[in-house]
């Protein structure tokens, strides 16, 4: 008699790879009835994967149109590594799959934005730095103020025209979009090239002084601090505890 682990692996192979991998010694019912049940189960799983993609990328679905989106989705979920994915993370590699299918930059950007939105929503909680935390600090304390990137902050470089599905953001023509969730709500923030460059340095800066030094390399003192304030107001930073 095959072991439980062997039976499970053959059962999964049949679901993922089709009737050619049917384990005909595993079921009490005759093979035809068992295979019929497995087909129904596999169809349900396949449908659930497609629904999960549609739920993860509603704007992309609207942007691409139902038929195009679902044709690409079916090819995506038929990949072995995707079949093995937890349903909650099945969409993670979909933006990169669009690249291999030579989709337009607008669609790829939109997919990356929507997946970043999900990552931001699921990210760990952290108290965001607020302007009130630094407004009254003397210069030495402000420069030494310890900062890190907020765990819910994500940056997406924009490579094509903005999709109309992003509403008023279409008019902003940003270099990047920042996804942030300082409190309960996830929000999208267009960034210019300087703000993007500063945001990319938050994780490595350690202190407000180091971040300001990076910002000063990109502009004068007035605009440098204003860019940092913009990022603070968006919820891009948290204070390093220690």
CSV table of C-alpha atoms in Angstrom, one decimal:
chain,number,residue,atom,x,y,z
A,1,UNK,CA,0.0,0.0,0.0
A,2,UNK,CA,1.4,3.4,-0.9
A,3,UNK,CA,2.2,5.8,2.0
A,4,UNK,CA,0.0,8.8,2.8
A,5,UNK,CA,2.7,11.2,1.5
A,6,UNK,CA,3.0,9.3,-1.8
A,7,UNK,CA,-0.8,9.2,-2.2
A,8,UNK,CA,-1.1,12.9,-1.6
A,9,UNK,CA,1.7,13.7,-4.1
A,10,UNK,CA,0.0,11.6,-6.8
A,11,UNK,CA,-3.3,13.1,-6.0
A,12,UNK,CA,-1.9,16.6,-6.3
A,13,UNK,CA,-0.1,15.7,-9.6
A,14,UNK,CA,-3.4,14.5,-11.0
A,15,UNK,CA,-5.1,17.8,-10.1
A,16,UNK,CA,-2.3,19.9,-11.5
A,17,UNK,CA,-1.2,17.9,-14.6
A,18,UNK,CA,-4.4,16.1,-15.7
A,19,UNK,CA,-5.7,12.6,-16.3
A,20,UNK,CA,-2.4,11.3,-17.5
A,21,UNK,CA,-1.3,11.3,-13.8
A,22,UNK,CA,-4.4,9.7,-12.5
A,23,UNK,CA,-3.6,7.4,-9.5
A,24,UNK,CA,-5.9,4.5,-10.3
A,25,UNK,CA,-5.1,2.5,-7.2
A,26,UNK,CA,-5.9,5.3,-4.8
A,27,UNK,CA,-9.7,5.4,-4.8
A,28,UNK,CA,-12.4,2.9,-3.7
A,29,UNK,CA,-14.8,4.0,-6.5
A,30,UNK,CA,-14.2,2.9,-10.1
A,31,UNK,CA,-11.6,4.9,-12.0
A,32,UNK,CA,-14.2,6.7,-14.2
A,33,UNK,CA,-16.2,8.0,-11.3
A,34,UNK,CA,-13.1,9.0,-9.3
A,35,UNK,CA,-11.7,10.8,-12.4
A,36,UNK,CA,-14.9,12.7,-12.9
A,37,UNK,CA,-14.8,13.9,-9.3
A,38,UNK,CA,-11.2,15.0,-9.7
A,39,UNK,CA,-12.0,16.9,-12.9
A,40,UNK,CA,-14.8,18.8,-11.1
A,41,UNK,CA,-12.4,19.6,-8.2
A,42,UNK,CA,-9.6,20.7,-10.5
A,43,UNK,CA,-12.0,22.9,-12.4
A,44,UNK,CA,-13.1,24.5,-9.1
A,45,UNK,CA,-9.5,25.2,-8.2
A,46,UNK,CA,-8.7,26.6,-11.6
A,47,UNK,CA,-11.7,28.9,-11.4
A,48,UNK,CA,-10.7,30.0,-7.9
A,49,UNK,CA,-7.3,31.0,-9.2
A,50,UNK,CA,-8.8,33.0,-12.0
A,51,UNK,CA,-11.2,34.8,-9.7
A,52,UNK,CA,-8.3,35.5,-7.3
A,53,UNK,CA,-6.4,37.2,-10.1
A,54,UNK,CA,-9.4,39.2,-11.2
A,55,UNK,CA,-10.0,40.3,-7.5
A,56,UNK,CA,-6.3,41.2,-7.1
A,57,UNK,CA,-6.2,43.4,-10.3
A,58,UNK,CA,-9.7,44.9,-10.8
A,59,UNK,CA,-8.3,48.1,-12.5
A,60,UNK,CA,-6.0,46.0,-14.8
A,61,UNK,CA,-9.0,43.8,-15.7
A,62,UNK,CA,-11.0,46.9,-16.7
A,63,UNK,CA,-8.0,48.4,-18.5
A,64,UNK,CA,-7.2,45.3,-20.6
A,65,UNK,CA,-10.8,44.1,-21.1
A,66,UNK,CA,-12.3,40.8,-20.0
A,67,UNK,CA,-11.2,38.6,-22.8
A,68,UNK,CA,-7.6,39.7,-23.0
A,69,UNK,CA,-7.2,39.7,-19.2
A,70,UNK,CA,-8.6,36.2,-18.9
A,71,UNK,CA,-6.6,34.7,-21.8
A,72,UNK,CA,-3.4,35.9,-20.2
A,73,UNK,CA,-4.6,34.8,-16.7
A,74,UNK,CA,-5.3,31.3,-17.9
A,75,UNK,CA,-1.8,31.0,-19.3
A,76,UNK,CA,-0.4,32.4,-16.0
A,77,UNK,CA,-2.2,30.0,-13.7
A,78,UNK,CA,-1.2,27.0,-15.8
A,79,UNK,CA,2.4,27.4,-14.8
A,80,UNK,CA,3.7,24.8,-12.4
A,81,UNK,CA,5.0,27.2,-9.8
A,82,UNK,CA,1.8,29.2,-9.8
A,83,UNK,CA,-0.2,26.0,-9.3
A,84,UNK,CA,1.8,25.3,-6.2
A,85,UNK,CA,1.2,28.9,-4.8
A,86,UNK,CA,-1.0,29.7,-1.9
A,87,UNK,CA,-4.2,31.4,-3.2
A,88,UNK,CA,-3.3,34.5,-1.2
A,89,UNK,CA,0.0,35.0,-3.0
A,90,UNK,CA,-0.9,33.6,-6.4
A,91,UNK,CA,-0.9,37.0,-8.0
A,92,UNK,CA,2.5,38.1,-6.8
A,93,UNK,CA,4.4,37.2,-10.1
A,94,UNK,CA,1.6,38.3,-12.5
A,95,UNK,CA,3.2,41.8,-13.2
A,96,UNK,CA,6.4,40.1,-14.3
A,97,UNK,CA,4.4,37.6,-16.4
A,98,UNK,CA,3.0,40.5,-18.3
A,99,UNK,CA,6.5,41.6,-19.2
A,100,UNK,CA,7.2,38.1,-20.7
A,101,UNK,CA,4.0,38.5,-22.7
A,102,UNK,CA,5.2,41.9,-24.0
A,103,UNK,CA,2.3,43.8,-22.6
A,104,UNK,CA,2.5,47.6,-22.8
A,105,UNK,CA,4.2,49.6,-20.0
A,106,UNK,CA,0.9,51.1,-18.9
A,107,UNK,CA,-0.6,47.7,-18.1
A,108,UNK,CA,2.6,46.4,-16.4
A,109,UNK,CA,2.8,49.6,-14.3
A,110,UNK,CA,-0.9,49.2,-13.3
A,111,UNK,CA,-0.4,45.6,-12.3
A,112,UNK,CA,2.6,46.5,-10.2
A,113,UNK,CA,0.6,49.3,-8.5
A,114,UNK,CA,-2.3,47.0,-7.7
A,115,UNK,CA,-0.1,44.3,-6.3
A,116,UNK,CA,1.8,47.0,-4.3
A,117,UNK,CA,-1.6,48.1,-2.9
A,118,UNK,CA,-2.2,44.6,-1.7
A,119,UNK,CA,1.2,44.3,-0.1
A,120,UNK,CA,0.7,47.7,1.6
A,121,UNK,CA,-2.7,46.6,2.9
A,122,UNK,CA,-1.2,43.5,4.4
A,123,UNK,CA,2.0,45.1,5.7
A,124,UNK,CA,2.9,45.3,9.4
A,125,UNK,CA,1.5,48.1,11.5
A,126,UNK,CA,3.9,51.0,12.4
A,127,UNK,CA,3.4,54.5,13.8
A,128,UNK,CA,4.2,56.9,11.0
A,129,UNK,CA,6.4,59.9,11.6
A,130,UNK,CA,4.3,63.1,11.8
A,131,UNK,CA,5.4,66.7,11.4
A,132,UNK,CA,4.5,67.3,15.0
A,133,UNK,CA,7.2,64.8,16.0
A,134,UNK,CA,9.9,66.9,14.5
A,135,UNK,CA,8.5,70.5,14.3
A,136,UNK,CA,9.8,71.6,17.7
A,137,UNK,CA,13.1,69.8,17.7
A,138,UNK,CA,16.4,71.8,17.9
A,139,UNK,CA,18.6,71.3,14.9
A,140,UNK,CA,20.9,68.7,16.4
A,141,UNK,CA,18.0,66.6,17.6
A,142,UNK,CA,16.3,66.9,14.2
A,143,UNK,CA,19.4,65.7,12.4
A,144,UNK,CA,19.8,62.8,14.8
A,145,UNK,CA,16.1,61.8,14.6
A,146,UNK,CA,16.0,58.1,13.7
A,147,UNK,CA,13.9,57.2,10.6
A,148,UNK,CA,13.1,54.1,8.5
A,149,UNK,CA,10.8,53.4,5.7
A,150,UNK,CA,7.3,52.6,6.9
A,151,UNK,CA,6.7,48.9,6.3
A,152,UNK,CA,3.6,49.6,4.2
A,153,UNK,CA,5.4,52.0,1.8
A,154,UNK,CA,6.0,50.8,-1.7
A,155,UNK,CA,7.5,52.5,-4.7
A,156,UNK,CA,6.6,51.8,-8.4
A,157,UNK,CA,8.6,53.4,-11.1
A,158,UNK,CA,6.3,54.5,-13.9
A,159,UNK,CA,7.4,53.3,-17.4
A,160,UNK,CA,4.4,54.2,-19.6
A,161,UNK,CA,1.4,56.5,-19.8
A,162,UNK,CA,-0.9,56.4,-16.7
A,163,UNK,CA,-3.9,54.2,-17.2
A,164,UNK,CA,-7.3,56.0,-17.2
A,165,UNK,CA,-8.3,53.5,-14.5
A,166,UNK,CA,-6.2,55.5,-12.1
A,167,UNK,CA,-8.6,58.5,-12.3
A,168,UNK,CA,-7.2,61.9,-11.5
A,169,UNK,CA,-3.7,60.5,-11.2
A,170,UNK,CA,-3.6,60.4,-15.0
A,171,UNK,CA,-3.0,64.2,-15.1
A,172,UNK,CA,0.0,64.1,-12.7
A,173,UNK,CA,2.6,62.5,-15.1
A,174,UNK,CA,4.7,61.2,-12.2
A,175,UNK,CA,8.2,59.5,-12.2
A,176,UNK,CA,6.9,57.0,-9.7
A,177,UNK,CA,3.9,56.2,-7.6
A,178,UNK,CA,4.3,55.7,-3.8
A,179,UNK,CA,1.8,53.4,-2.1
A,180,UNK,CA,1.4,54.2,1.6
A,181,UNK,CA,-0.8,53.1,4.5
A,182,UNK,CA,0.3,55.2,7.5
A,183,UNK,CA,-3.0,54.4,9.3
A,184,UNK,CA,-6.1,52.4,8.1
A,185,UNK,CA,-6.3,53.5,4.4
A,186,UNK,CA,-4.0,52.7,1.5
A,187,UNK,CA,-3.3,55.7,-0.7
A,188,UNK,CA,-1.4,56.4,-3.9
A,189,UNK,CA,0.9,59.4,-4.2
A,190,UNK,CA,2.5,60.6,-7.4
A,191,UNK,CA,6.2,61.5,-7.0
A,192,UNK,CA,8.5,63.5,-9.2
A,193,UNK,CA,12.1,62.3,-9.9
A,194,UNK,CA,13.6,64.1,-6.9
A,195,UNK,CA,10.9,62.8,-4.5
A,196,UNK,CA,11.4,59.3,-5.9
A,197,UNK,CA,15.1,59.5,-5.4
A,198,UNK,CA,14.7,60.7,-1.8
A,199,UNK,CA,12.1,58.0,-1.0
A,200,UNK,CA,14.4,55.3,-2.3
A,201,UNK,CA,17.0,56.5,0.2
A,202,UNK,CA,14.8,56.4,3.3
A,203,UNK,CA,15.5,52.7,4.1
A,204,UNK,CA,19.3,53.3,4.1
A,205,UNK,CA,19.5,56.7,5.8
A,206,UNK,CA,19.0,55.8,9.4
A,207,UNK,CA,18.6,59.4,10.5
A,208,UNK,CA,16.8,62.5,9.3
A,209,UNK,CA,20.2,64.2,8.9
A,210,UNK,CA,21.4,61.6,6.4
A,211,UNK,CA,18.1,61.7,4.5
A,212,UNK,CA,18.4,65.5,4.3
A,213,UNK,CA,21.9,65.2,3.1
A,214,UNK,CA,20.7,63.0,0.2
A,215,UNK,CA,18.0,65.5,-0.5
A,216,UNK,CA,20.5,68.4,-0.6
A,217,UNK,CA,22.5,66.6,-3.3
A,218,UNK,CA,19.4,66.8,-5.5
A,219,UNK,CA,18.4,70.5,-4.8
A,220,UNK,CA,18.7,73.5,-2.6
A,221,UNK,CA,17.9,73.5,1.2
A,222,UNK,CA,14.4,74.9,0.8
A,223,UNK,CA,13.2,72.4,-1.8
A,224,UNK,CA,15.0,69.5,-0.1
A,225,UNK,CA,13.2,69.9,3.2
A,226,UNK,CA,9.9,70.5,1.4
A,227,UNK,CA,10.3,67.1,-0.5
A,228,UNK,CA,10.9,65.4,2.9
A,229,UNK,CA,7.9,67.0,4.4
A,230,UNK,CA,5.8,65.8,1.4
A,231,UNK,CA,7.0,62.2,2.1
A,232,UNK,CA,6.3,62.6,5.8
A,233,UNK,CA,2.8,63.8,5.2
A,234,UNK,CA,2.2,60.8,2.9
A,235,UNK,CA,3.2,58.4,5.7
A,236,UNK,CA,6.4,57.1,4.1
A,237,UNK,CA,8.5,57.0,7.3
A,238,UNK,CA,8.4,55.5,10.8
A,239,UNK,CA,10.7,56.2,13.7
A,240,UNK,CA,13.4,53.6,14.4
A,241,UNK,CA,12.7,52.2,17.9
A,242,UNK,CA,15.7,51.4,20.1
